[in-house]
Amino acid sequence: MSDKHTVTVTVTVNGQVYTGDCEPRMTLADFLRHECGLTGTHLGCEHGVCGACTVLLDDVAARSCLTFAVQADGARITTVEGLAEGEQLNTLQKSFQEHHGLQCGFCTSGMLMCATELLRENPNPTETEVREGISGVLCRCTGYDSIVKSVMAAAGDQRDAVSEAGSAR
Amino acid sequence: MKPPPFEYRSAHDSTETVELLTEYGDDAKILAGGQSLVPLMNFRMARPSVLIDINQTQDMTGIREDDGHLVIGAMARQRVLERDPTAGVAVPLLPAALAHTGHTTNRNRGTFGGSLAHADPAAELPALLVAMGGELTVKGPSGTRIVPAEDFFLAPLTTTLAYNEILVSARLPRLPSGTGTAVEELARRHGDFAIVSVMAAVHLDSNGRADLVRLAAGGVDSTPIRLHEAESVLSGGTLDETSIDAAATAAADASHPVDDVHGTASYRRDMVRVLVARAIRSAIANR
């Protein structure tokens, strides 16, 4: 901590280390966007209602507008930019593309991060569980049906990939 | 930047937190999960000049059983508590109530103690503590004191905590096996604060008479309320439609809701009647 008004924050985002000075009041969302230049994390309401700013903080989904950057010092963060494998969209992203899981795209990063945690914890969710899992993210295009379809299809694709890998062994 | 400026301090344990609270006085606020405080700051409705972050503390996180009680550390994350097998068996109301508390993302960060200390009269955990007759352990400069749940909550967002005290844990009596529990909640959307919530626990003796009844409601007064009159109606008797209706009426009479944008006082009182009856029936059914 350099002085009472500025703190130095170091975070590992998508495997890359970033260090920046900021006021303690800077939210993690602003730090990611302005200090790290990672603008895939979107800010909608900035008071913990819309969920667009959801990131994985030490592997746990959290709203980056309700966490101060200084609190994330030393943490490992995954943002939407960290989902693709190189230039290849991951299974969940591909599924959103194929099943029309995004319309205007504003909520998409929040939806993807929430769904990433959901499918990690529950690889075989029911539709109700998917709806509950993404309930913390608002889509103002109201495109929930396609989002739920995308997540359900991604879960199916992940299961297929696992069983293919199993039968190939 | 959304929130007003503040000085940031990170405490290593509950003792240091008390020292910092004493040093900074009323201007300091404790930052736990941040799911209520940070929105208030982003709206600039709260403007603490110092935030004491307790996320790095390790001495308030445990969830354990102790002499017939479940002891939950204030820094236990709500999501961890929701899925804790010991907690779910000892007090089945916990996972049921937490399912209504915000969304997964909120519960990932939100803490057990934070919800209690924030004392929203419509929140689930305060109503649960009151229903269970829980006890809160509060730490201050001269040691710890125990506060019964019904004495802890004073008014909306106001508790008995002094400026230099911190809630460190709470004790809930373990419910005897065979106790039926139910949470009934009316909210506009899943995850919203309750318009009315009701917590119920019922145990019947071998003659089918109620030897344990716990009822509380949230969202219908300036604090969550224990429904003592309704419990008295049911205690010691067989639970039939007549006694359940009488208890529901007693509960509605004991509620003092106010009109707001989510519903009128009379609507809320009617919903207390409906939800108390429903909660008792489901508690009996899922014994």
Tab-separated table of C-alpha atoms in Angstrom:
chain	number	residue	atom	x	y	z
A	1	MET	CA	0.000	0.000	0.000
A	2	SER	CA	1.741	3.189	-1.106
A	3	ASP	CA	-0.381	5.643	0.896
A	4	LYS	CA	-3.831	5.927	2.329
A	5	HIS	CA	-5.343	7.038	-0.978
A	6	THR	CA	-3.708	4.566	-3.360
A	7	VAL	CA	-3.162	0.849	-3.235
A	8	THR	CA	-1.132	-1.404	-5.502
A	9	VAL	CA	-3.071	-4.393	-6.727
A	10	THR	CA	-1.656	-7.474	-8.434
A	11	VAL	CA	-4.040	-10.001	-9.923
A	12	THR	CA	-3.652	-12.970	-12.223
A	13	VAL	CA	-6.304	-12.705	-14.889
A	14	ASN	CA	-6.697	-15.591	-17.323
A	15	GLY	CA	-3.180	-16.705	-16.431
A	16	GLN	CA	-1.549	-13.314	-17.005
A	17	VAL	CA	-0.286	-11.148	-14.141
A	18	TYR	CA	-1.451	-7.522	-14.014
A	19	THR	CA	-0.318	-4.874	-11.507
A	20	GLY	CA	-1.877	-1.448	-11.124
A	21	ASP	CA	-2.282	1.394	-8.634
A	22	CYS	CA	-5.787	2.442	-7.741
A	23	GLU	CA	-7.941	3.973	-5.064
A	24	PRO	CA	-9.410	1.435	-2.634
A	25	ARG	CA	-12.852	2.364	-3.928
A	26	MET	CA	-12.115	1.117	-7.445
A	27	THR	CA	-14.271	-1.927	-8.088
A	28	LEU	CA	-12.730	-5.065	-9.516
A	29	ALA	CA	-14.906	-4.523	-12.596
A	30	ASP	CA	-13.380	-1.091	-13.245
A	31	PHE	CA	-9.885	-2.459	-12.556
A	32	LEU	CA	-10.374	-5.234	-15.116
A	33	ARG	CA	-11.722	-2.842	-17.724
A	34	HIS	CA	-9.504	0.208	-17.167
A	35	GLU	CA	-6.258	-1.140	-15.683
A	36	CYS	CA	-6.128	-4.526	-17.433
A	37	GLY	CA	-7.900	-3.405	-20.613
A	38	LEU	CA	-10.199	-6.420	-20.459
A	39	THR	CA	-13.479	-4.910	-21.572
A	40	GLY	CA	-15.279	-8.229	-22.056
A	41	THR	CA	-16.565	-7.867	-18.491
A	42	HIS	CA	-19.573	-5.587	-18.821
A	43	LEU	CA	-21.026	-3.185	-16.280
A	44	GLY	CA	-24.775	-2.750	-16.321
A	45	CYS	CA	-26.285	-1.631	-13.048
A	46	GLU	CA	-23.127	-1.348	-10.915
A	47	HIS	CA	-25.053	-2.295	-7.793
A	48	GLY	CA	-25.304	-6.057	-7.875
A	49	VAL	CA	-28.587	-6.630	-9.668
A	50	CYS	CA	-27.894	-7.319	-13.345
A	51	GLY	CA	-25.005	-9.804	-13.067
A	52	ALA	CA	-23.354	-8.685	-16.325
A	53	CYS	CA	-20.045	-8.144	-14.488
A	54	THR	CA	-19.829	-11.709	-13.126
A	55	VAL	CA	-16.285	-13.135	-13.150
A	56	LEU	CA	-14.682	-16.139	-11.481
A	57	LEU	CA	-12.749	-14.972	-8.423
A	58	ASP	CA	-10.517	-17.827	-7.245
A	59	ASP	CA	-12.803	-20.091	-9.319
A	60	VAL	CA	-16.012	-18.853	-7.644
A	61	ALA	CA	-18.525	-16.707	-9.547
A	62	ALA	CA	-18.679	-13.216	-8.081
A	63	ARG	CA	-20.045	-9.855	-9.115
A	64	SER	CA	-17.031	-7.719	-9.868
A	65	CYS	CA	-19.009	-4.509	-9.215
A	66	LEU	CA	-19.489	-5.595	-5.568
A	67	THR	CA	-15.853	-6.508	-4.984
A	68	PHE	CA	-13.151	-3.879	-4.649
A	69	ALA	CA	-9.990	-4.447	-6.664
A	70	VAL	CA	-7.912	-4.206	-3.495
A	71	GLN	CA	-9.801	-7.211	-2.129
A	72	ALA	CA	-8.721	-9.256	-5.141
A	73	ASP	CA	-5.010	-8.538	-4.588
A	74	GLY	CA	-3.222	-11.848	-5.106
A	75	ALA	CA	-6.325	-13.557	-6.476
A	76	ARG	CA	-6.775	-15.645	-9.608
A	77	ILE	CA	-9.499	-14.302	-11.866
A	78	THR	CA	-11.139	-15.700	-14.964
A	79	THR	CA	-13.021	-13.344	-17.240
A	80	VAL	CA	-14.911	-14.049	-20.435
A	81	GLU	CA	-11.666	-13.463	-22.365
A	82	GLY	CA	-10.240	-16.521	-20.623
A	83	LEU	CA	-12.861	-19.002	-21.827
A	84	ALA	CA	-11.746	-19.618	-25.417
A	85	GLU	CA	-8.938	-22.067	-26.080
A	86	GLY	CA	-6.706	-19.869	-28.226
A	87	GLU	CA	-8.792	-18.842	-31.224
A	88	GLN	CA	-11.252	-21.682	-30.616
A	89	LEU	CA	-14.453	-20.916	-28.751
A	90	ASN	CA	-15.002	-23.390	-25.929
A	91	THR	CA	-17.963	-25.783	-25.823
A	92	LEU	CA	-20.184	-23.356	-23.924
A	93	GLN	CA	-19.366	-20.409	-26.189
A	94	LYS	CA	-19.936	-22.501	-29.326
A	95	SER	CA	-23.262	-23.585	-27.930
A	96	PHE	CA	-24.303	-19.960	-27.349
A	97	GLN	CA	-23.358	-19.244	-30.969
A	98	GLU	CA	-25.229	-22.252	-32.345
A	99	HIS	CA	-28.373	-21.859	-30.253
A	100	HIS	CA	-28.767	-18.102	-30.547
A	101	GLY	CA	-27.837	-17.617	-26.885
A	102	LEU	CA	-27.030	-13.967	-27.433
A	103	GLN	CA	-28.988	-11.147	-28.958
A	104	CYS	CA	-27.480	-7.752	-28.111
A	105	GLY	CA	-24.654	-9.516	-26.257
A	106	PHE	CA	-24.519	-7.222	-23.257
A	107	CYS	CA	-25.337	-9.847	-20.635
A	108	THR	CA	-23.470	-12.610	-22.453
A	109	SER	CA	-20.214	-12.451	-20.505
A	110	GLY	CA	-22.122	-12.633	-17.222
A	111	MET	CA	-24.260	-15.500	-18.523
A	112	LEU	CA	-21.174	-17.395	-19.719
A	113	MET	CA	-19.333	-16.998	-16.418
A	114	CYS	CA	-22.382	-18.045	-14.380
A	115	ALA	CA	-23.002	-21.015	-16.664
A	116	THR	CA	-19.323	-22.001	-16.471
A	117	GLU	CA	-19.599	-22.346	-12.697
A	118	LEU	CA	-22.981	-24.058	-12.963
A	119	LEU	CA	-21.749	-26.729	-15.399
A	120	ARG	CA	-18.575	-27.292	-13.391
A	121	GLU	CA	-20.611	-28.001	-10.251
A	122	ASN	CA	-23.505	-29.736	-11.967
A	123	PRO	CA	-22.540	-31.234	-15.363
A	124	ASN	CA	-26.015	-32.710	-15.801
A	125	PRO	CA	-28.468	-29.942	-14.891
A	126	THR	CA	-32.210	-29.964	-15.392
A	127	GLU	CA	-33.778	-27.031	-17.190
A	128	THR	CA	-35.029	-25.734	-13.835
A	129	GLU	CA	-31.515	-25.893	-12.416
A	130	VAL	CA	-30.176	-23.977	-15.409
A	131	ARG	CA	-32.869	-21.307	-15.002
A	132	GLU	CA	-32.037	-21.037	-11.310
A	133	GLY	CA	-28.302	-21.051	-12.061
A	134	ILE	CA	-28.504	-18.078	-14.418
A	135	SER	CA	-31.188	-16.265	-12.386
A	136	GLY	CA	-28.585	-13.824	-11.088
A	137	VAL	CA	-28.019	-12.412	-14.579
A	138	LEU	CA	-30.595	-10.266	-16.336
A	139	CYS	CA	-31.064	-10.364	-20.122
A	140	ARG	CA	-32.982	-7.265	-21.152
A	141	CYS	CA	-33.518	-8.701	-24.630
A	142	THR	CA	-35.432	-11.309	-22.572
A	143	GLY	CA	-33.742	-14.018	-24.596
A	144	TYR	CA	-33.754	-16.495	-21.747
A	145	ASP	CA	-35.170	-19.437	-23.708
A	146	SER	CA	-32.245	-19.469	-26.116
A	147	ILE	CA	-29.773	-18.978	-23.273
A	148	VAL	CA	-31.228	-21.927	-21.359
A	149	LYS	CA	-31.159	-24.015	-24.563
A	150	SER	CA	-27.521	-23.060	-25.116
A	151	VAL	CA	-26.501	-24.089	-21.599
A	152	MET	CA	-28.472	-27.357	-21.789
A	153	ALA	CA	-26.902	-28.151	-25.167
A	154	ALA	CA	-23.428	-27.332	-23.855
A	155	ALA	CA	-24.001	-29.732	-20.963
A	156	GLY	CA	-24.957	-32.410	-23.503
A	157	ASP	CA	-21.881	-31.683	-25.654
A	158	GLN	CA	-19.647	-31.897	-22.599
A	159	ARG	CA	-21.196	-35.259	-21.683
A	160	ASP	CA	-20.695	-36.535	-25.253
A	161	ALA	CA	-17.063	-35.412	-25.164
A	162	VAL	CA	-16.528	-37.225	-21.883
A	163	SER	CA	-18.143	-40.474	-23.114
A	164	GLU	CA	-16.201	-40.320	-26.427
A	165	ALA	CA	-12.988	-39.891	-24.486
A	166	GLY	CA	-14.057	-42.832	-22.319
A	167	SER	CA	-14.836	-45.175	-25.250
A	168	ALA	CA	-11.612	-44.226	-27.059
A	169	ARG	CA	-9.583	-45.350	-24.083
B	1	MET	CA	-16.124	5.603	-9.713
B	2	LYS	CA	-19.377	4.690	-8.071
B	3	PRO	CA	-18.685	4.520	-4.320
B	4	PRO	CA	-17.459	7.480	-2.254
B	5	PRO	CA	-13.792	7.385	-1.215
B	6	PHE	CA	-12.788	5.474	1.895
B	7	GLU	CA	-9.692	4.304	3.700
B	8	TYR	CA	-9.161	0.570	3.428
B	9	ARG	CA	-7.932	-1.626	6.251
B	10	SER	CA	-7.728	-5.401	6.156
B	11	ALA	CA	-8.031	-7.143	9.537
B	12	HIS	CA	-6.246	-10.413	10.289
B	13	ASP	CA	-8.722	-11.681	12.882
B	14	SER	CA	-11.746	-10.713	14.963
B	15	THR	CA	-9.570	-9.217	17.731
B	16	GLU	CA	-7.851	-6.853	15.307
B	17	THR	CA	-11.252	-5.980	13.835
B	18	VAL	CA	-12.470	-4.882	17.269
B	19	GLU	CA	-9.285	-2.831	17.747
B	20	LEU	CA	-9.757	-1.119	14.402
B	21	LEU	CA	-13.447	-0.453	15.095
B	22	THR	CA	-12.477	1.087	18.430
B	23	GLU	CA	-9.752	3.182	16.775
B	24	TYR	CA	-11.935	4.555	13.980
B	25	GLY	CA	-15.257	4.805	15.818
B	26	ASP	CA	-18.579	5.305	14.090
B	27	ASP	CA	-17.013	6.200	10.719
B	28	ALA	CA	-15.834	2.652	10.144
B	29	LYS	CA	-17.856	-0.186	8.640
B	30	ILE	CA	-17.029	-3.865	8.439
B	31	LEU	CA	-16.796	-5.246	4.904
B	32	ALA	CA	-17.657	-8.954	4.738
B	33	GLY	CA	-19.280	-10.381	1.593
B	34	GLY	CA	-20.213	-6.911	0.378
B	35	GLN	CA	-23.501	-8.007	-1.184
B	36	SER	CA	-25.534	-5.406	0.751
B	37	LEU	CA	-22.968	-2.824	1.857
B	38	VAL	CA	-21.348	-2.270	-1.537
B	39	PRO	CA	-24.656	-1.630	-3.376
B	40	LEU	CA	-25.516	0.907	-0.652
B	41	MET	CA	-22.109	2.531	-1.181
B	42	ASN	CA	-22.455	2.479	-4.972
B	43	PHE	CA	-25.756	4.328	-4.523
B	44	ARG	CA	-23.933	6.606	-2.029
B	45	MET	CA	-26.605	5.846	0.543
B	46	ALA	CA	-23.785	4.591	2.788
B	47	ARG	CA	-20.590	6.668	3.043
B	48	PRO	CA	-18.280	5.026	5.568
B	49	SER	CA	-14.917	6.793	5.714
B	50	VAL	CA	-13.114	3.566	6.645
B	51	LEU	CA	-13.793	0.015	5.529
B	52	ILE	CA	-12.425	-2.816	7.645
B	53	ASP	CA	-12.215	-5.828	5.363
B	54	ILE	CA	-12.600	-9.105	7.273
B	55	ASN	CA	-12.317	-11.401	4.247
B	56	GLN	CA	-8.748	-12.349	5.194
B	57	THR	CA	-9.706	-13.404	8.730
B	58	GLN	CA	-9.605	-17.132	9.505
B	59	ASP	CA	-11.118	-17.295	12.998
B	60	MET	CA	-14.805	-16.859	12.095
B	61	THR	CA	-15.361	-19.340	9.271
B	62	GLY	CA	-16.107	-22.677	10.939
B	63	ILE	CA	-19.360	-24.661	10.896
B	64	ARG	CA	-19.444	-27.284	13.670
B	65	GLU	CA	-21.658	-29.150	16.093
B	66	ASP	CA	-21.187	-28.504	19.790
B	67	ASP	CA	-23.230	-30.047	22.600
B	68	GLY	CA	-26.514	-30.334	20.738
B	69	HIS	CA	-26.019	-27.054	18.919
B	70	LEU	CA	-24.888	-26.016	15.488
B	71	VAL	CA	-22.282	-23.253	15.713
B	72	ILE	CA	-21.808	-21.189	12.564
B	73	GLY	CA	-18.978	-18.705	12.140
B	74	ALA	CA	-19.991	-15.256	10.959
B	75	MET	CA	-17.669	-15.468	7.944
B	76	ALA	CA	-19.098	-18.783	6.717
B	77	ARG	CA	-20.113	-18.086	3.109
B	78	GLN	CA	-23.820	-18.606	2.554
B	79	ARG	CA	-23.127	-20.962	-0.349
B	80	VAL	CA	-20.837	-23.099	1.818
B	81	LEU	CA	-23.421	-23.191	4.610
B	82	GLU	CA	-26.190	-24.076	2.149
B	83	ARG	CA	-24.280	-27.187	1.078
B	84	ASP	CA	-22.777	-28.156	4.442
B	85	PRO	CA	-24.012	-31.681	5.293
B	86	THR	CA	-23.693	-31.186	9.080
B	87	ALA	CA	-25.683	-27.953	8.998
B	88	GLY	CA	-28.341	-29.390	6.702
B	89	VAL	CA	-28.997	-32.325	9.047
B	90	ALA	CA	-28.869	-30.323	12.291
B	91	VAL	CA	-31.055	-27.484	11.030
B	92	PRO	CA	-32.804	-28.437	7.772
B	93	LEU	CA	-34.312	-24.954	7.666
B	94	LEU	CA	-30.888	-23.580	6.706
B	95	PRO	CA	-30.555	-24.915	3.142
B	96	ALA	CA	-34.269	-24.317	2.552
B	97	ALA	CA	-34.045	-20.675	3.660
B	98	LEU	CA	-30.773	-19.989	1.853
B	99	ALA	CA	-32.285	-21.190	-1.424
B	100	HIS	CA	-34.349	-17.983	-1.255
B	101	THR	CA	-31.407	-15.714	-0.363
B	102	GLY	CA	-30.394	-13.865	-3.518
B	103	HIS	CA	-28.755	-15.881	-6.285
B	104	THR	CA	-25.847	-18.321	-6.281
B	105	THR	CA	-23.418	-15.521	-7.122
B	106	ASN	CA	-24.583	-13.520	-4.087
B	107	ARG	CA	-24.335	-16.535	-1.797
B	108	ASN	CA	-20.830	-17.347	-3.074
B	109	ARG	CA	-19.615	-14.094	-1.500
B	110	GLY	CA	-22.363	-13.275	1.008
B	111	THR	CA	-21.741	-14.367	4.568
B	112	PHE	CA	-23.914	-15.816	7.322
B	113	GLY	CA	-22.926	-13.097	9.793
B	114	GLY	CA	-23.171	-10.315	7.250
B	115	SER	CA	-26.831	-11.029	6.613
B	116	LEU	CA	-27.542	-11.073	10.369
B	117	ALA	CA	-25.595	-7.886	11.130
B	118	HIS	CA	-27.196	-6.105	8.156
B	119	ALA	CA	-30.590	-6.934	9.733
B	120	ASP	CA	-32.889	-6.467	6.776
B	121	PRO	CA	-36.338	-7.294	8.215
B	122	ALA	CA	-37.238	-9.171	5.008
B	123	ALA	CA	-34.066	-11.282	4.843
B	124	GLU	CA	-34.219	-15.030	5.433
B	125	LEU	CA	-31.341	-15.675	7.846
B	126	PRO	CA	-32.511	-13.199	10.532
B	127	ALA	CA	-35.999	-14.775	10.460
B	128	LEU	CA	-34.426	-18.231	10.699
B	129	LEU	CA	-32.334	-17.223	13.739
B	130	VAL	CA	-35.446	-15.853	15.439
B	131	ALA	CA	-37.504	-18.960	14.609
B	132	MET	CA	-34.839	-21.245	16.024
B	133	GLY	CA	-34.297	-19.193	19.168
B	134	GLY	CA	-30.632	-18.891	18.193
B	135	GLU	CA	-27.967	-17.114	20.194
B	136	LEU	CA	-25.420	-14.722	18.748
B	137	THR	CA	-21.876	-14.368	20.030
B	138	VAL	CA	-20.702	-10.777	19.894
B	139	LYS	CA	-17.108	-9.716	20.515
B	140	GLY	CA	-16.103	-6.323	21.864
B	141	PRO	CA	-13.099	-4.710	23.565
B	142	SER	CA	-13.895	-6.337	26.913
B	143	GLY	CA	-14.655	-9.829	25.641
B	144	THR	CA	-17.651	-11.660	24.230
B	145	ARG	CA	-21.311	-11.586	25.123
B	146	ILE	CA	-24.213	-13.803	24.093
B	147	VAL	CA	-27.358	-12.196	22.666
B	148	PRO	CA	-30.613	-14.105	22.057
B	149	ALA	CA	-31.806	-13.656	18.464
B	150	GLU	CA	-34.996	-11.878	19.500
B	151	ASP	CA	-32.941	-9.228	21.360
B	152	PHE	CA	-30.353	-8.807	18.592
B	153	PHE	CA	-32.579	-7.168	15.982
B	154	LEU	CA	-33.850	-3.724	17.034
B	155	ALA	CA	-35.166	-2.067	13.859
B	156	PRO	CA	-34.607	-2.197	10.085
B	157	LEU	CA	-30.818	-2.365	9.513
B	158	THR	CA	-30.261	-1.850	13.241
B	159	THR	CA	-28.980	-4.374	15.769
B	160	THR	CA	-27.751	-4.336	19.331
B	161	LEU	CA	-24.124	-4.328	18.068
B	162	ALA	CA	-22.144	-1.398	19.487
B	163	TYR	CA	-19.863	0.547	17.140
B	164	ASN	CA	-16.830	-1.466	18.288
B	165	GLU	CA	-18.421	-4.908	18.435
B	166	ILE	CA	-18.418	-7.641	15.824
B	167	LEU	CA	-20.708	-10.637	15.433
B	168	VAL	CA	-18.379	-13.666	15.473
B	169	SER	CA	-20.762	-16.637	15.415
B	170	ALA	CA	-24.254	-17.893	16.174
B	171	ARG	CA	-25.547	-21.030	17.890
B	172	LEU	CA	-28.685	-22.814	16.792
B	173	PRO	CA	-30.215	-25.692	18.761
B	174	ARG	CA	-30.026	-28.921	16.775
B	175	LEU	CA	-33.541	-30.011	15.836
B	176	PRO	CA	-34.495	-33.501	17.080
B	177	SER	CA	-34.654	-36.110	14.328
B	178	GLY	CA	-38.155	-36.413	12.948
B	179	THR	CA	-38.696	-32.649	13.076
B	180	GLY	CA	-40.495	-31.349	10.014
B	181	THR	CA	-39.417	-27.971	8.687
B	182	ALA	CA	-40.665	-25.642	6.000
B	183	VAL	CA	-39.854	-22.249	4.530
B	184	GLU	CA	-42.673	-20.494	2.707
B	185	GLU	CA	-41.854	-17.279	0.954
B	186	LEU	CA	-43.735	-14.823	-1.177
B	187	ALA	CA	-41.486	-12.731	-3.440
B	188	ARG	CA	-42.015	-11.115	-6.820
B	189	ARG	CA	-39.102	-13.017	-8.330
B	190	HIS	CA	-36.898	-15.856	-7.153
B	191	GLY	CA	-33.994	-14.363	-5.191
B	192	ASP	CA	-35.734	-11.119	-4.253
B	193	PHE	CA	-36.196	-10.076	-0.661
B	194	ALA	CA	-39.383	-11.556	0.786
B	195	ILE	CA	-42.676	-9.701	0.763
B	196	VAL	CA	-43.541	-12.205	3.488
B	197	SER	CA	-41.499	-15.197	4.611
B	198	VAL	CA	-42.422	-17.828	7.186
B	199	MET	CA	-40.117	-20.366	8.853
B	200	ALA	CA	-41.668	-23.376	10.590
B	201	ALA	CA	-40.379	-26.384	12.533
B	202	VAL	CA	-42.718	-28.972	14.049
B	203	HIS	CA	-42.039	-32.160	16.017
B	204	LEU	CA	-44.764	-34.546	17.186
B	205	ASP	CA	-44.525	-36.926	20.157
B	206	SER	CA	-45.566	-40.582	19.976
B	207	ASN	CA	-49.196	-39.583	20.638
B	208	GLY	CA	-49.188	-37.201	17.694
B	209	ARG	CA	-49.114	-34.091	19.895
B	210	ALA	CA	-46.803	-31.218	19.031
B	211	ASP	CA	-43.910	-31.130	21.509
B	212	LEU	CA	-41.841	-28.639	19.497
B	213	VAL	CA	-43.221	-25.760	17.448
B	214	ARG	CA	-41.090	-22.933	16.081
B	215	LEU	CA	-42.597	-20.216	13.921
B	216	ALA	CA	-41.237	-16.881	12.718
B	217	ALA	CA	-42.072	-14.414	9.988
B	218	GLY	CA	-40.010	-11.906	8.005
B	219	GLY	CA	-41.079	-8.829	6.090
B	220	VAL	CA	-44.052	-8.073	8.345
B	221	ASP	CA	-42.533	-5.852	11.032
B	222	SER	CA	-39.465	-3.696	11.619
B	223	THR	CA	-37.592	-6.866	12.603
B	224	PRO	CA	-38.246	-10.557	11.974
B	225	ILE	CA	-40.751	-11.769	14.572
B	226	ARG	CA	-41.135	-14.991	16.492
B	227	LEU	CA	-44.797	-16.026	16.369
B	228	HIS	CA	-45.174	-16.984	20.048
B	229	GLU	CA	-48.984	-16.790	20.110
B	230	ALA	CA	-49.299	-19.097	17.118
B	231	GLU	CA	-46.818	-21.525	18.677
B	232	SER	CA	-48.892	-21.581	21.901
B	233	VAL	CA	-52.025	-22.429	19.953
B	234	LEU	CA	-50.311	-25.527	18.532
B	235	SER	CA	-48.054	-26.673	21.370
B	236	GLY	CA	-49.193	-29.798	23.184
B	237	GLY	CA	-52.109	-30.406	20.845
B	238	THR	CA	-52.800	-32.469	17.769
B	239	LEU	CA	-52.390	-30.430	14.624
B	240	ASP	CA	-55.656	-30.425	12.725
B	241	GLU	CA	-57.243	-27.912	10.374
B	242	THR	CA	-58.954	-26.081	13.263
B	243	SER	CA	-55.762	-25.573	15.277
B	244	ILE	CA	-53.722	-24.714	12.176
B	245	ASP	CA	-56.286	-22.073	11.149
B	246	ALA	CA	-56.307	-20.668	14.693
B	247	ALA	CA	-52.500	-20.502	14.703
B	248	ALA	CA	-52.482	-18.792	11.303
B	249	THR	CA	-54.960	-16.190	12.562
B	250	ALA	CA	-52.892	-15.624	15.709
B	251	ALA	CA	-49.824	-15.133	13.521
B	252	ALA	CA	-51.598	-12.598	11.307
B	253	ASP	CA	-52.787	-10.708	14.419
B	254	ALA	CA	-49.207	-10.568	15.749
B	255	SER	CA	-47.835	-9.054	12.512
B	256	HIS	CA	-47.401	-5.306	12.101
B	257	PRO	CA	-46.588	-4.809	8.436
B	258	VAL	CA	-46.549	-1.476	6.639
B	259	ASP	CA	-47.696	-0.428	3.164
B	260	ASP	CA	-44.976	-0.212	0.560
B	261	VAL	CA	-44.525	-0.540	-3.176
B	262	HIS	CA	-44.457	-4.343	-2.915
B	263	GLY	CA	-47.765	-4.717	-1.094
B	264	THR	CA	-50.178	-3.175	1.353
B	265	ALA	CA	-50.143	-3.927	5.064
B	266	SER	CA	-53.479	-5.744	4.886
B	267	TYR	CA	-52.267	-7.861	1.955
B	268	ARG	CA	-49.142	-8.798	3.894
B	269	ARG	CA	-51.209	-9.719	6.965
B	270	ASP	CA	-53.428	-11.926	4.796
B	271	MET	CA	-50.315	-13.555	3.363
B	272	VAL	CA	-49.007	-14.277	6.866
B	273	ARG	CA	-52.222	-16.191	7.519
B	274	VAL	CA	-51.909	-18.128	4.263
B	275	LEU	CA	-48.186	-18.852	4.509
B	276	VAL	CA	-48.202	-19.843	8.206
B	277	ALA	CA	-50.939	-22.412	7.543
B	278	ARG	CA	-49.077	-23.632	4.477
B	279	ALA	CA	-45.741	-23.826	6.326
B	280	ILE	CA	-47.218	-25.822	9.224
B	281	ARG	CA	-48.861	-28.270	6.803
B	282	SER	CA	-45.645	-28.738	4.807
B	283	ALA	CA	-43.575	-29.096	7.993
B	284	ILE	CA	-45.919	-31.878	9.167
B	285	ALA	CA	-45.783	-33.497	5.729
B	286	ASN	CA	-41.984	-33.573	5.471
B	287	ARG	CA	-41.193	-34.896	8.950
